[in-house]
XYZ file of C-alpha atoms in Angstrom:
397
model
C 0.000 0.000 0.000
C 1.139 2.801 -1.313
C -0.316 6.131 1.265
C -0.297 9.694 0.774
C -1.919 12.561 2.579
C -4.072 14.944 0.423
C -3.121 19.123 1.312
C -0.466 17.810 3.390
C 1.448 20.534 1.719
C -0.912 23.204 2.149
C -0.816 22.585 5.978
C 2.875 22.480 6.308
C 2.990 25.412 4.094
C 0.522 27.273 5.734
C 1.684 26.091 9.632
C 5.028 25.705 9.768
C 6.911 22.211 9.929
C 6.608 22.044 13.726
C 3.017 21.293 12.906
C 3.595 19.309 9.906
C 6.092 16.794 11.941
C 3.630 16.575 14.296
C 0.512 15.634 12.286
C 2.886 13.205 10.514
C 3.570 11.572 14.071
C -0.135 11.446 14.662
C -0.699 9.511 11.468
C 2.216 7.371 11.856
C 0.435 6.347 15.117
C -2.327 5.458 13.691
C -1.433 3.539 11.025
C 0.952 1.399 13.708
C -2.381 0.933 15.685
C -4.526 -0.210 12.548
C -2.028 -3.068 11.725
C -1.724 -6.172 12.570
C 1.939 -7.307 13.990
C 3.495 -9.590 11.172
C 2.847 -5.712 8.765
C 5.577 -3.655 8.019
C 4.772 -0.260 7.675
C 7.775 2.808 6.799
C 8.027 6.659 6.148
C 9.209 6.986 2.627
C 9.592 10.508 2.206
C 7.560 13.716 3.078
C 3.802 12.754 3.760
C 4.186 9.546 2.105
C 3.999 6.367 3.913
C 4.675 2.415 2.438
C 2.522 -0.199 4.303
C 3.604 -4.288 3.433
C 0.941 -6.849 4.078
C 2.069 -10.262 4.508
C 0.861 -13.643 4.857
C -2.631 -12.904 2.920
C -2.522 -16.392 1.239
C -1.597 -17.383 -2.204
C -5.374 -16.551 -3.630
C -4.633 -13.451 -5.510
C -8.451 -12.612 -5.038
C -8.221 -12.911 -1.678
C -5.601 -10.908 -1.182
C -6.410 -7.932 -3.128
C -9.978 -8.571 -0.982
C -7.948 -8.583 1.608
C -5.757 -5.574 1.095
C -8.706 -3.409 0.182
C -10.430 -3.792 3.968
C -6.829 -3.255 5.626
C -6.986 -0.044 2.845
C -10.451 1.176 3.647
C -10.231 0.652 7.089
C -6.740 2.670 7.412
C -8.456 5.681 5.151
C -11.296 5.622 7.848
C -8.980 6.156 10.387
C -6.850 8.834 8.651
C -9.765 11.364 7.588
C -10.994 11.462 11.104
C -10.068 14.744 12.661
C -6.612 15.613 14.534
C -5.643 17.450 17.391
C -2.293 19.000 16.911
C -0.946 21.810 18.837
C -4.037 23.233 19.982
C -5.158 23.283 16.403
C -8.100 20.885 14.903
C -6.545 19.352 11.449
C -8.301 17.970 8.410
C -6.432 15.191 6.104
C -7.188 12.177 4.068
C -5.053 9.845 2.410
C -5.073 8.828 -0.945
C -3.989 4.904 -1.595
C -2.585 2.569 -4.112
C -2.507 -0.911 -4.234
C 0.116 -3.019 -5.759
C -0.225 -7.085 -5.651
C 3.197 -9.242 -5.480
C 4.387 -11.109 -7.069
C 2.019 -10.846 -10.421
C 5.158 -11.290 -12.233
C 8.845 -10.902 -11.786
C 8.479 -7.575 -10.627
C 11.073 -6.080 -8.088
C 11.066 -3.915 -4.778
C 11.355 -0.622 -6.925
C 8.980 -2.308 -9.279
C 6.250 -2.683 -6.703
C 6.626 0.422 -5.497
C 6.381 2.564 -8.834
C 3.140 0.273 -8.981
C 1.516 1.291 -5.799
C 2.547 4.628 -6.177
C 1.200 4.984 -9.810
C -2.445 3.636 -8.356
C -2.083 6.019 -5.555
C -1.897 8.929 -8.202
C -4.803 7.590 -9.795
C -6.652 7.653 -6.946
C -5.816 11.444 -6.082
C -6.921 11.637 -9.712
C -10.706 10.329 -8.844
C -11.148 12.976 -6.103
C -8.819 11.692 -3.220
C -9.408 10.163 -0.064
C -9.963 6.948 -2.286
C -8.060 3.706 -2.619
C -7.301 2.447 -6.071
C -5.654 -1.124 -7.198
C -2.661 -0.792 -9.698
C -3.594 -1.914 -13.414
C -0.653 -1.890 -16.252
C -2.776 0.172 -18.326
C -1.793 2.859 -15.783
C 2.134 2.837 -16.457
C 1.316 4.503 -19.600
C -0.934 7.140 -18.113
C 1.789 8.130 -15.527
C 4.247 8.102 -18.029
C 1.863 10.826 -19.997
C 1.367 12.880 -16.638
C 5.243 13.032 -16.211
C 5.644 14.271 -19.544
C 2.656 16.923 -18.906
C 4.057 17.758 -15.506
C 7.474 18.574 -17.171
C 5.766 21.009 -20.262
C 3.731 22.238 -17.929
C 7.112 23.763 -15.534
C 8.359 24.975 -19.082
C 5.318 26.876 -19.562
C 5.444 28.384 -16.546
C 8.845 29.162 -16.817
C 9.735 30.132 -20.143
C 5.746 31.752 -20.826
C 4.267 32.480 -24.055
C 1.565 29.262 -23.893
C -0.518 30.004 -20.918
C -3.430 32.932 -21.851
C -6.677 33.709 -20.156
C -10.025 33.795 -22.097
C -12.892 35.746 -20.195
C -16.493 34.537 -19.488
C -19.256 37.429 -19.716
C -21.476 37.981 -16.793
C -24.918 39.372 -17.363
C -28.187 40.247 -16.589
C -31.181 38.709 -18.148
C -31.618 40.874 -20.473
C -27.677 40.796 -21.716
C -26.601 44.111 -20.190
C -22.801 42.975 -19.161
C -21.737 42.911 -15.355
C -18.753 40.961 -14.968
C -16.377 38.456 -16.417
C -14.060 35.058 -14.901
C -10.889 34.552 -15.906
C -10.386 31.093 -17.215
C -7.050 29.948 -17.839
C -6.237 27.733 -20.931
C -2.683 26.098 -22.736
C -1.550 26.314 -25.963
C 0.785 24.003 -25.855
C 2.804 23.182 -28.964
C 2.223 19.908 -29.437
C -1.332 19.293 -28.318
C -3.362 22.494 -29.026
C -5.620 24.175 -27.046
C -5.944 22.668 -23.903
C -8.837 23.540 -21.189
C -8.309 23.665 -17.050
C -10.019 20.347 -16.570
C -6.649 18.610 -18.418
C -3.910 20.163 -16.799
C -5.457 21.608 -13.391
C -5.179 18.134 -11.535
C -1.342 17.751 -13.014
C -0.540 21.444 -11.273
C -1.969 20.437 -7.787
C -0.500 16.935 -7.855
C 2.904 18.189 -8.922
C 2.925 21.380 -6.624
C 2.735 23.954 -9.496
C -0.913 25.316 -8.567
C 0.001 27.995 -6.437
C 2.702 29.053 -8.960
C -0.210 29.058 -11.755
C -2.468 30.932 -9.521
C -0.022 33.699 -9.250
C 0.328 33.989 -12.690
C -3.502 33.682 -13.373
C -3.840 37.097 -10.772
C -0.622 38.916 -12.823
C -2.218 38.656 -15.946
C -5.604 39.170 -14.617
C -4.701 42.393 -13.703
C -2.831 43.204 -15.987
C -5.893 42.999 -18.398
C -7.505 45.163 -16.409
C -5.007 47.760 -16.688
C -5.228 47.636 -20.092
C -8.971 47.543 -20.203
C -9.077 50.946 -18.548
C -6.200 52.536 -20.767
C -8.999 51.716 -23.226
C -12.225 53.373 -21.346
C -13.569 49.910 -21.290
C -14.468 50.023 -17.605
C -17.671 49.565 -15.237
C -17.599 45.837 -14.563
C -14.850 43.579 -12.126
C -13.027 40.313 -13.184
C -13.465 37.237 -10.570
C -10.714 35.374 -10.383
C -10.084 31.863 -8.944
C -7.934 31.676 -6.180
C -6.491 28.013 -4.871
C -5.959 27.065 -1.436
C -2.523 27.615 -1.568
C -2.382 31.032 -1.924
C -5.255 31.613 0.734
C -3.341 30.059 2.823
C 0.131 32.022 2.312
C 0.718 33.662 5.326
C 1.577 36.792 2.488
C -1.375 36.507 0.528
C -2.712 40.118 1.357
C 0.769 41.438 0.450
C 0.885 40.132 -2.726
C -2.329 40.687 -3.517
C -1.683 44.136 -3.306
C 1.600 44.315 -4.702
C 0.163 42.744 -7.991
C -2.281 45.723 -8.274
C -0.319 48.187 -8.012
C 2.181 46.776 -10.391
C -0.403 46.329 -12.831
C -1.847 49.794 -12.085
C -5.663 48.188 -12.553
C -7.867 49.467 -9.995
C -8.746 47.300 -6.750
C -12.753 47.660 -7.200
C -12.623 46.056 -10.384
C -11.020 42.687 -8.735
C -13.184 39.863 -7.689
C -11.046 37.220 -6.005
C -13.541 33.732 -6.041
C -12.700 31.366 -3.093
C -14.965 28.234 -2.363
C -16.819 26.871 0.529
C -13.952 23.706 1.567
C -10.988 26.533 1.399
C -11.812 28.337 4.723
C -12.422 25.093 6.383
C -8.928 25.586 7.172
C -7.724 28.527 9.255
C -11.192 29.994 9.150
C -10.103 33.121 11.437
C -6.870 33.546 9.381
C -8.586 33.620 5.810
C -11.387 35.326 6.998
C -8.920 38.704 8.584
C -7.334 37.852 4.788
C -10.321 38.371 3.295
C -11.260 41.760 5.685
C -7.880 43.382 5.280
C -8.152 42.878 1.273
C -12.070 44.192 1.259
C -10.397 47.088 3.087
C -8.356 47.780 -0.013
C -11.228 47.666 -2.077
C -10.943 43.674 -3.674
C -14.180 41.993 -4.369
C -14.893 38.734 -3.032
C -17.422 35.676 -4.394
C -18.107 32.502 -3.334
C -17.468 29.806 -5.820
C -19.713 26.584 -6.355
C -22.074 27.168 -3.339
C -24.028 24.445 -2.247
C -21.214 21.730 -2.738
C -19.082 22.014 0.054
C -20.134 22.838 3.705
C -22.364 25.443 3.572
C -22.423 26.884 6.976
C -24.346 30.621 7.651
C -21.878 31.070 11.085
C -19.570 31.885 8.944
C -21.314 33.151 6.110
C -22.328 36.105 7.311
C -19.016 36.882 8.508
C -17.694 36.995 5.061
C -16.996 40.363 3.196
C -18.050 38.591 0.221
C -20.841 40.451 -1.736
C -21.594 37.421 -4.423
C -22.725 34.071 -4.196
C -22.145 31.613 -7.311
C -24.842 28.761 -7.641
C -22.644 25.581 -8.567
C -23.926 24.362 -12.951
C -24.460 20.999 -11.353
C -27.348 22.499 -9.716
C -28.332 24.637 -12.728
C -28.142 21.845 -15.514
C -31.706 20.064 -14.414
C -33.341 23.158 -12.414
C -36.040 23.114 -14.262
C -36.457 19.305 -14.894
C -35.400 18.090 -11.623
C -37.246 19.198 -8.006
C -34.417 18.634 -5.727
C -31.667 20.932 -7.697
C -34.776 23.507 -8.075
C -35.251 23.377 -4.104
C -31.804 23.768 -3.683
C -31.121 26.617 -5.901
C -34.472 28.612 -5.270
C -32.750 28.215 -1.191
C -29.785 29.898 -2.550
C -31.073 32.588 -4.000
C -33.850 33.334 -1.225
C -30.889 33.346 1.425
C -28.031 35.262 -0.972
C -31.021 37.877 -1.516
C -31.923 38.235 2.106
C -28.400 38.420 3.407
C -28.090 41.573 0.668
C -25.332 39.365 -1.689
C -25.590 39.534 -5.344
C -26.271 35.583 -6.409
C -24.888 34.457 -10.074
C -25.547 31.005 -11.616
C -22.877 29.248 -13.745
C -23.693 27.114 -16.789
C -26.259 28.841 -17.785
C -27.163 27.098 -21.153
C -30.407 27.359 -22.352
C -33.765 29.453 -22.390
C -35.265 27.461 -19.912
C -32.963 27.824 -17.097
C -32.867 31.147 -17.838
C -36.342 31.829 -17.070
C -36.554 29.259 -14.193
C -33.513 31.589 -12.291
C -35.335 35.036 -13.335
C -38.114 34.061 -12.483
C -36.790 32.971 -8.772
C -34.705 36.266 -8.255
C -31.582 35.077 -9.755
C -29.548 38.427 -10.939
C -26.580 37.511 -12.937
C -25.782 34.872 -15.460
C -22.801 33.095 -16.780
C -22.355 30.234 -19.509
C -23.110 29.160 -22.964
C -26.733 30.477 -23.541
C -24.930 33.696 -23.682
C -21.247 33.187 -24.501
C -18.490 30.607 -24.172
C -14.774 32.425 -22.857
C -13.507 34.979 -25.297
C -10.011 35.507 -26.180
C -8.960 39.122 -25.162
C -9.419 40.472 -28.354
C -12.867 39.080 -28.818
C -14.025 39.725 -25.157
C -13.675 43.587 -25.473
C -15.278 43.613 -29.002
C -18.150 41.796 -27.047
C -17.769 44.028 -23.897
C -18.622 47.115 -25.768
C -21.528 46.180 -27.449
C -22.788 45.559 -23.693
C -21.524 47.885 -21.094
C-alpha cells in the first residue's frame, strides 16, 4: 500500500513544519495501531507512507480482498479529525494498491506500482483507494511528460493565456467576467483547465499558476481601462494555496499596483472547503483585502459545507450557484429546491447571487423568475479571447 496525505502541503505550508512533523507523528500512530503485527509499515519521504501486508494467502483474489479492507479501514482512520498543537486538522489519504508477485516484478517495481495507483486515486477525487492496473504505467508516463511542459510553460511563458467569461443580466446588459485559464501548448493544441489543473496540484505547481492567473488578470484590467472599457470587475479563482500564504494580502496588493488596474474592479472567487482551514486567518485575509477595495465571491455554493456562522461573517458580496445544480433546475425538483434556497438566502443576506452554466432558455427563465440576478455560460457566450471579449464588452456595457 502505497499512502499519501491529500493538502499535506498546504498545511505544512501554511503552519510551519513544527506542525507538519507533528501531524505526521499522529498519522504514523495510527497507522501502527490499525495493523496487525506480522505488517511492516515505513516513512518513505515527506507525507508519504509504504505499508507491506504479509501472509494474505496465495489466492490473488483474496488478497487484493484482503488488502482493500486493511486499505479502507486505514483511510477511515486517517480522515478522522486531529488534534495537533491546539489546532483541529483535516487530512485524508489517498492509496494505491500493488499485488506481489504478479510477475517478476522487483522492490522498486512494486513500489512505482503502488505509487502509480495512488496517483490515480488522487486523480478520482482523493481520499480513495485504487488497485494498480498496467494500463496505468502509460498514463503516468503521460502525466510526467505533462508535468514537465507544464514547468516549461510556466517558466519560459508564451503558452498560458486567459479567455474571459461574460457575466450578465437577463436581459444581456454585461456585469462581470471570470478569468479562465487555458494552454496552448505546442504539441497538443488548445488545452482547457479540466486537463492540466489536476497535473498542477498533484505536482505542486498550482500555487505558482495561480499567481500567474492574478498577474495577468490584472494586468488585463489595466489595459482595459487605458482603453475606457471600464464599469464591470473580473473574478478570479484563487487556490488554497495562496489563501493560505501567510503573504497573501501582500501580494495581492503588490500585484495591483504593479499592474496599475484598480482594486474595485477585482473579484477574487474562493470556495466553501478553502476556509475550512484557518477559518479566522482567511477570513482577517479576506477583511484586510475588502479594506483595499478587492471583491470577493463565493465559488460553487451548495457543494461544500455550507455553513451561515460563517457566512455572514464573510466580506463577500456574491454568491455563485454551482452548474451541477443549474443543468436540471427546471427538470429536476431537488436541484430547483436547492437553488431557489440559494437565491432566497443570498437575496436576504443583501449578496448579489450568479448562476454558472447557464445554457439554455429554460434555465434562464426558471432563475429570473426565482430572483436570480446575474448569469454566466453558454446560452450567452463561451470564454472569449482578449481580443474578442472587449469587441463583445462594448456592445454591452
Amino acid at each position: 500500500l502505497f499512502v499519501d496525505l491529500d493538502d499535506f502541503k498546504l498545511i505544512n505550508d501554511s503552519l510551519g513544519h513544527a506542525v507538519g512533523d507533528a501531524l505526521l507523528k499522529e498519522v504514523a500512530a495510527r497507522i501502527r495501531r490499525t495493523l496487525r503485527e506480522e505488517d511492516m509499515a515505513a516513512r518513505l519521504g515527506g507525507d508519504e507512507f509504504v505499508i507491506l501486508l504479509c501472509e494474505l494467502g496465495d489466492d490473488p483474489e483474496h488478497a487484493a480482498e484482503a488488502g482493500r479492507e486493511v486499505a479502507e479501514k486505514l483511510r477511515g482512520v486517517l480522515a478522522e479529525p486531529y488534534e495537533v498543537e491546539g489546532r483541529r486538522l483535516h487530512t485524508s489519504p489517498s492509496i494505491g494498491i500493488a499485488l506481489f508477485p504478479l510477475g517478476n516484478e522487483g522492490a522498486s517495481d512494486l513500489l512505482k506500482q503502488a505509487d502509480i495507483a495512488m496517483y490515480r486515486a488522487k486523480e478520482q477525487g482523493r481520499n480513495a483507494v485504487h488497485f494498480y492496473l498496467p494500463s496505468m504505467e502509460m498514463d503516468a508516463d503521460e502525466r510526467l511528460t505533462l508535468e514537465n511542459d507544464l514547468r516549461r510553460a510556466l517558466d519560459e511563458g508564451g503558452q498560458l493565456e486567459l479567455h474571459y467569461q461574460p457575466q450578465l443580466e437577463s436581459g444581456g446588459q454585461l456585469l462581470g467576467a471570470e478569468a479562465l485559464v487555458r494552454w496552448r501548448h505546442p504539441q497538443r493544441g488548445m488545452l482547457g483547465p479540466g486537463e492540466f489543473l489536476p497535473v498542477a496540484e498533484a505536482s505542486g505547481l498550482l500555487g505558482e499558476l495561480g499567481e500567474w492567473v492574478l498577474g495577468e488578470a490584472c494586468a488585463a484590467l489595466s489595459r482595459w481601462e487605458a482603453q475606457g472599457l471600464t464599469g464591470f470587475p473580473l473574478a478570479v479563482n484563487i487556490s488554497p494555496i495562496q489563501l493560505q500564504q501567510e503573504c497573501f494580502v501582500e501580494r495581492v496588493e503588490e500585484t495591483l499596483r504593479r499592474s496599475g488596474a484598480e482594486p474595485t474592479r477585482l473579484e477574487l472567487e474562493i470556495t466553501e472547503e478553502m476556509l475550512l482551514r484557518e477559518q479566522e486567518k482567511s477570513i482577517a485575509k479576506m477583511n484586510a483585502l475588502r479594506r483595499y477595495g478587492v471583491r470577493f465571491a463565493i465559488d460553487d455554493f451548495g457543494t461544500g459545507y455550507s455553513s451561515l456562522a460563517y457566512l455572514r461573517r464573510l466580506p463577500a458580496g456574491t454568491l455563485k450557484i454551482d452548474r451541477t445544480f443549474v443543468s436540471d433546475v427546471h427538470v429536476n425538483a431537488n436541484d430547483a429546491a436547492i437553488v431557489e434556497t440559494i437565491i432566497a438566502m443570498g437575496r436576504h443576506m443583501g449578496m448579489q447571487v450568479l448562476a454558472e452554466g447557464v445554457e439554455n432558455a429554460e434555465q434562464l427563465a426558471f432563475l429570473s423568475e426565482r430572483g436570480c440576478e446575474v448569469f454566466q455560460g453558454y446560452y450567452f457566450s463561451r470564454p472569449l479571447a482578449e481580443a474578442a471579449f472587449v469587441e463583445y464588452a462594448r456592445e454591452r456595457v
